[in-house]
CSV table of C-alpha atoms in Angstrom, one decimal:
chain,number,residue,atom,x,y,z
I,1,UNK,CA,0.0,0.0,0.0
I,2,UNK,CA,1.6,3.5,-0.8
I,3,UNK,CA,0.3,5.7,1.8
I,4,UNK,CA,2.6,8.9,1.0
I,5,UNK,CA,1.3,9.8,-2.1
I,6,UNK,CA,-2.4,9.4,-1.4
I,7,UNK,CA,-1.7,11.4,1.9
I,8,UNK,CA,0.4,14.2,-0.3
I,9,UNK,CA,-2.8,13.9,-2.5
I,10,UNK,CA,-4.9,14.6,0.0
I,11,UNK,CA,-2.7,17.6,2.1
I,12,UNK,CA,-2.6,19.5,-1.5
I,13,UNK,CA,-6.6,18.7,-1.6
I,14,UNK,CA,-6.8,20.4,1.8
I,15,UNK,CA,-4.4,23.7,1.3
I,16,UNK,CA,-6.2,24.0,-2.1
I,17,UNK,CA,-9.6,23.9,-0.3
I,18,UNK,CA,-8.1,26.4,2.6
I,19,UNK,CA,-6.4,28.7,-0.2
I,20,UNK,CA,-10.2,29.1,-2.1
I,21,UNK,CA,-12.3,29.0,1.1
I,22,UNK,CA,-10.6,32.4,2.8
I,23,UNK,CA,-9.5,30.5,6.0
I,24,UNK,CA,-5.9,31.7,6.6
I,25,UNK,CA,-2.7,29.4,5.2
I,26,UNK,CA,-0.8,27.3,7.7
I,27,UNK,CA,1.8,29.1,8.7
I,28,UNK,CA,5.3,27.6,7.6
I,29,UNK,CA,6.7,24.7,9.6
I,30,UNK,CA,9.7,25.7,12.2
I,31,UNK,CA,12.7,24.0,13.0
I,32,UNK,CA,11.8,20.2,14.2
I,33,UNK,CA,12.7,19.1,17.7
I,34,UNK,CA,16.3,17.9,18.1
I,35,UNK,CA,17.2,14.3,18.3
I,36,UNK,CA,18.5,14.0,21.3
I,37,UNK,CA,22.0,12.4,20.2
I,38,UNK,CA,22.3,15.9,18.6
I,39,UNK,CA,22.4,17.4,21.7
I,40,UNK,CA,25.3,17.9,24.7
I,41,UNK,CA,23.7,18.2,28.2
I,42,UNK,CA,26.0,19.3,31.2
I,43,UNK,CA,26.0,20.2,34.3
I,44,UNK,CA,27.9,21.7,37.0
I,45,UNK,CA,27.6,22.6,40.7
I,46,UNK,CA,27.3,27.0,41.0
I,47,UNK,CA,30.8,28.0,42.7
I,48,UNK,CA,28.6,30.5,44.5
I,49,UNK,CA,25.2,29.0,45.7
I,50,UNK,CA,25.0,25.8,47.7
I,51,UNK,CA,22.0,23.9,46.3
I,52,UNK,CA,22.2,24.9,42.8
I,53,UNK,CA,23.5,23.5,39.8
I,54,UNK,CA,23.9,25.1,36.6
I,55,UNK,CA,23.1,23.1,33.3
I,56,UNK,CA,23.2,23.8,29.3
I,57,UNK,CA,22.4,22.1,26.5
I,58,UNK,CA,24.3,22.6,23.2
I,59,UNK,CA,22.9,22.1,19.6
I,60,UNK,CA,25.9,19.8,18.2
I,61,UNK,CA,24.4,20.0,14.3
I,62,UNK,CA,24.4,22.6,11.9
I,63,UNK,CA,21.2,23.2,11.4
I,64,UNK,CA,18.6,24.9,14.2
I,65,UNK,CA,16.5,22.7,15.8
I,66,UNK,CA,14.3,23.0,19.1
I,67,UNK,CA,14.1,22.0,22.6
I,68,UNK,CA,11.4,22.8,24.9
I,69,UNK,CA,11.9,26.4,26.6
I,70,UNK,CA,11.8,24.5,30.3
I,71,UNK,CA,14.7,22.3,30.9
I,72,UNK,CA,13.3,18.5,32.2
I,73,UNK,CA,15.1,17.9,35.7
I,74,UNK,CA,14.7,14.8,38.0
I,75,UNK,CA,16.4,13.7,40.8
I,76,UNK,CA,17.4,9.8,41.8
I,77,UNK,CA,14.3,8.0,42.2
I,78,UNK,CA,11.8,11.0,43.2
I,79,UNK,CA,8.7,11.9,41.5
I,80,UNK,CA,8.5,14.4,39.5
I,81,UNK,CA,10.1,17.1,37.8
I,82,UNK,CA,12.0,20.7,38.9
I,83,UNK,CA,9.2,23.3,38.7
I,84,UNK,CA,9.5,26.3,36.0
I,85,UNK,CA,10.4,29.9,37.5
I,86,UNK,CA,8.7,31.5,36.5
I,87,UNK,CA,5.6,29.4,36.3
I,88,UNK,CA,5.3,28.6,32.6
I,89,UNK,CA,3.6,26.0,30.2
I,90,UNK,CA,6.1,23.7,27.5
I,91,UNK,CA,6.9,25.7,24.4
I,92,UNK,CA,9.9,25.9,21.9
I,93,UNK,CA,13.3,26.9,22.5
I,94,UNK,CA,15.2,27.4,19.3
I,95,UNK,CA,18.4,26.5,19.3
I,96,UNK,CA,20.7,27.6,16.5
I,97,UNK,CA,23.4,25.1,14.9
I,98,UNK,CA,26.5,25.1,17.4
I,99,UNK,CA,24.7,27.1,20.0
I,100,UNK,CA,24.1,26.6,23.5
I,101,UNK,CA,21.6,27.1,26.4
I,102,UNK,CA,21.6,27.7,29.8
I,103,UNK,CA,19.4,27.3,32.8
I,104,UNK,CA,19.8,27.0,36.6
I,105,UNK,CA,18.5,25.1,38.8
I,106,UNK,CA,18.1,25.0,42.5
I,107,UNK,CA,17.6,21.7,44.0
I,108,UNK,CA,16.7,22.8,47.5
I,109,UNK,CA,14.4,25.6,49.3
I,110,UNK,CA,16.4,27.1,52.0
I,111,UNK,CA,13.1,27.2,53.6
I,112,UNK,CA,12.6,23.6,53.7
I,113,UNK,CA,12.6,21.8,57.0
I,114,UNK,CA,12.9,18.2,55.3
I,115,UNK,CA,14.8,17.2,52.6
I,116,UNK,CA,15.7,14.3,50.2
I,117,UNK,CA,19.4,12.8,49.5
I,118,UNK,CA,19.7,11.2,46.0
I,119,UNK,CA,22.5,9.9,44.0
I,120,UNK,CA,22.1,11.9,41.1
I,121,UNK,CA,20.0,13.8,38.7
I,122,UNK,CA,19.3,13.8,34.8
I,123,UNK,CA,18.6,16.6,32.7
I,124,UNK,CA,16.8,16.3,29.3
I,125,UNK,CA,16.4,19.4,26.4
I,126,UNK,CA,12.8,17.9,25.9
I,127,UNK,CA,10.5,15.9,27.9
I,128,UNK,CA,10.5,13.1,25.1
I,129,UNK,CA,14.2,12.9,25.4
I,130,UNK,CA,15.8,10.4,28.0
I,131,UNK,CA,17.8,12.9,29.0
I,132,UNK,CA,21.9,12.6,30.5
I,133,UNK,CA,22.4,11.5,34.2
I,134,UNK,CA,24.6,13.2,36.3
I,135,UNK,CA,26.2,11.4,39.6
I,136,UNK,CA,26.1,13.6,43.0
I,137,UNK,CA,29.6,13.1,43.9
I,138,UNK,CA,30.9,14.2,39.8
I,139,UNK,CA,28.7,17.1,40.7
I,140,UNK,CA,30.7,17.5,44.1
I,141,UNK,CA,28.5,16.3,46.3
I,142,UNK,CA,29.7,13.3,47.5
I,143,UNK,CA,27.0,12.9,50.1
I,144,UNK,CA,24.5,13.4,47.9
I,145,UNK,CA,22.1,16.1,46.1
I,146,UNK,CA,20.1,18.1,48.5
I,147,UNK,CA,16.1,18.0,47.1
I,148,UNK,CA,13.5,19.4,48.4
I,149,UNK,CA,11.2,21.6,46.1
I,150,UNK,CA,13.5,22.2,42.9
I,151,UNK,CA,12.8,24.7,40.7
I,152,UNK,CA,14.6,25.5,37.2
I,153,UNK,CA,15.0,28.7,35.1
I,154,UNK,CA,13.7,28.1,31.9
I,155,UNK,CA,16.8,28.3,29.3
I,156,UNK,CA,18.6,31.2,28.4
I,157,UNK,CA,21.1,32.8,25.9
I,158,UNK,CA,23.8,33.0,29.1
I,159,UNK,CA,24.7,31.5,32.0
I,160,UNK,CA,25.0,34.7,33.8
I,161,UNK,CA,21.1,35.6,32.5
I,162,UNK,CA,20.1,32.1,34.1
I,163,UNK,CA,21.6,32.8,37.5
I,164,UNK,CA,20.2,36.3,37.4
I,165,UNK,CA,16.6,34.7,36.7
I,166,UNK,CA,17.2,32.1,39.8
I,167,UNK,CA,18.4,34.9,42.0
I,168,UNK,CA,14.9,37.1,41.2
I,169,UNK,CA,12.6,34.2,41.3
I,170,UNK,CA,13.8,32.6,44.5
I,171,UNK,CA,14.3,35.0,47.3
């Protein structure tokens, strides 16, 4: 069965209906989500702030591609994800060919009066994506990460923007 050319068939059927029956045109596709082996996750623990690690993501292909604007953070075996500051819904994040990302993210809320210990914590451009795992000690901290209540910037052209973002939204 050849499915592509009775679908391409049909899509020109439908833009050709569209085009004479004054609804607007589809606007032009953007760049697609990138594969996830086209991407380079890191992350490092802030020199400055106990409790927070800062993470980028770098578009390793020529071409731009997208990620989702808030970075996907989990810790160890916790439920869960590292909330958006500030609060946001998923949307694209274009990332040109080469570029990079950055976001920050702070694992523990100096308020807390509990926390959580894990052994590590994985960061993914895009919720579909697997995403890299990073060990608490490589991180340096070898007793483990600190959770309680994460939050994450969404990302950002610098590092500097992303800590300044943090800094604001968790006081």
């Amino acid at each position: 069965m050849r499915v592509r050319p009775a679908l391409a068939a049909s899509s020109a059927a439908v833009l050709a209906l569209l085009a004479t029956s004054g609804a607007p045109a589809a606007a032009a596709p953007g760049p697609a989500v990138c594969a996830e082996s086209a991407l380079r996750v890191t992350a490092t623990a802030s020199p400055d702030v106990t409790d927070v690690v800062r993470i980028s993501v770098t578009n390793k292909g020529a071409r731009p591609c997208v990620v989702d604007r808030i970075p996907t953070v989990t810790f160890g075996d916790l439920d869960g994800a590292a909330l958006p500051v500030p609060d946001t819904t998923s949307a694209a994040y274009r990332l040109g060919g080469g570029r990079s990302a950055y976001a920050a993210v702070r694992t523990l809320d100096p308020a807390s009066t509990e926390l959580r210990l894990v052994d590590g914590m994985t960061v993914a451009g895009h919720p579909a994506h697997y995403g890299r795992t990073f060990d608490a000690a490589a991180l340096g901290m070898p007793d483990g990460i600190r959770v309680r209540e994460p939050v994450t910037t969404w990302w950002h052209s610098t590092q500097d923007r992303a800590d300044a973002v943090l800094a604001e939204h968790t006081r």
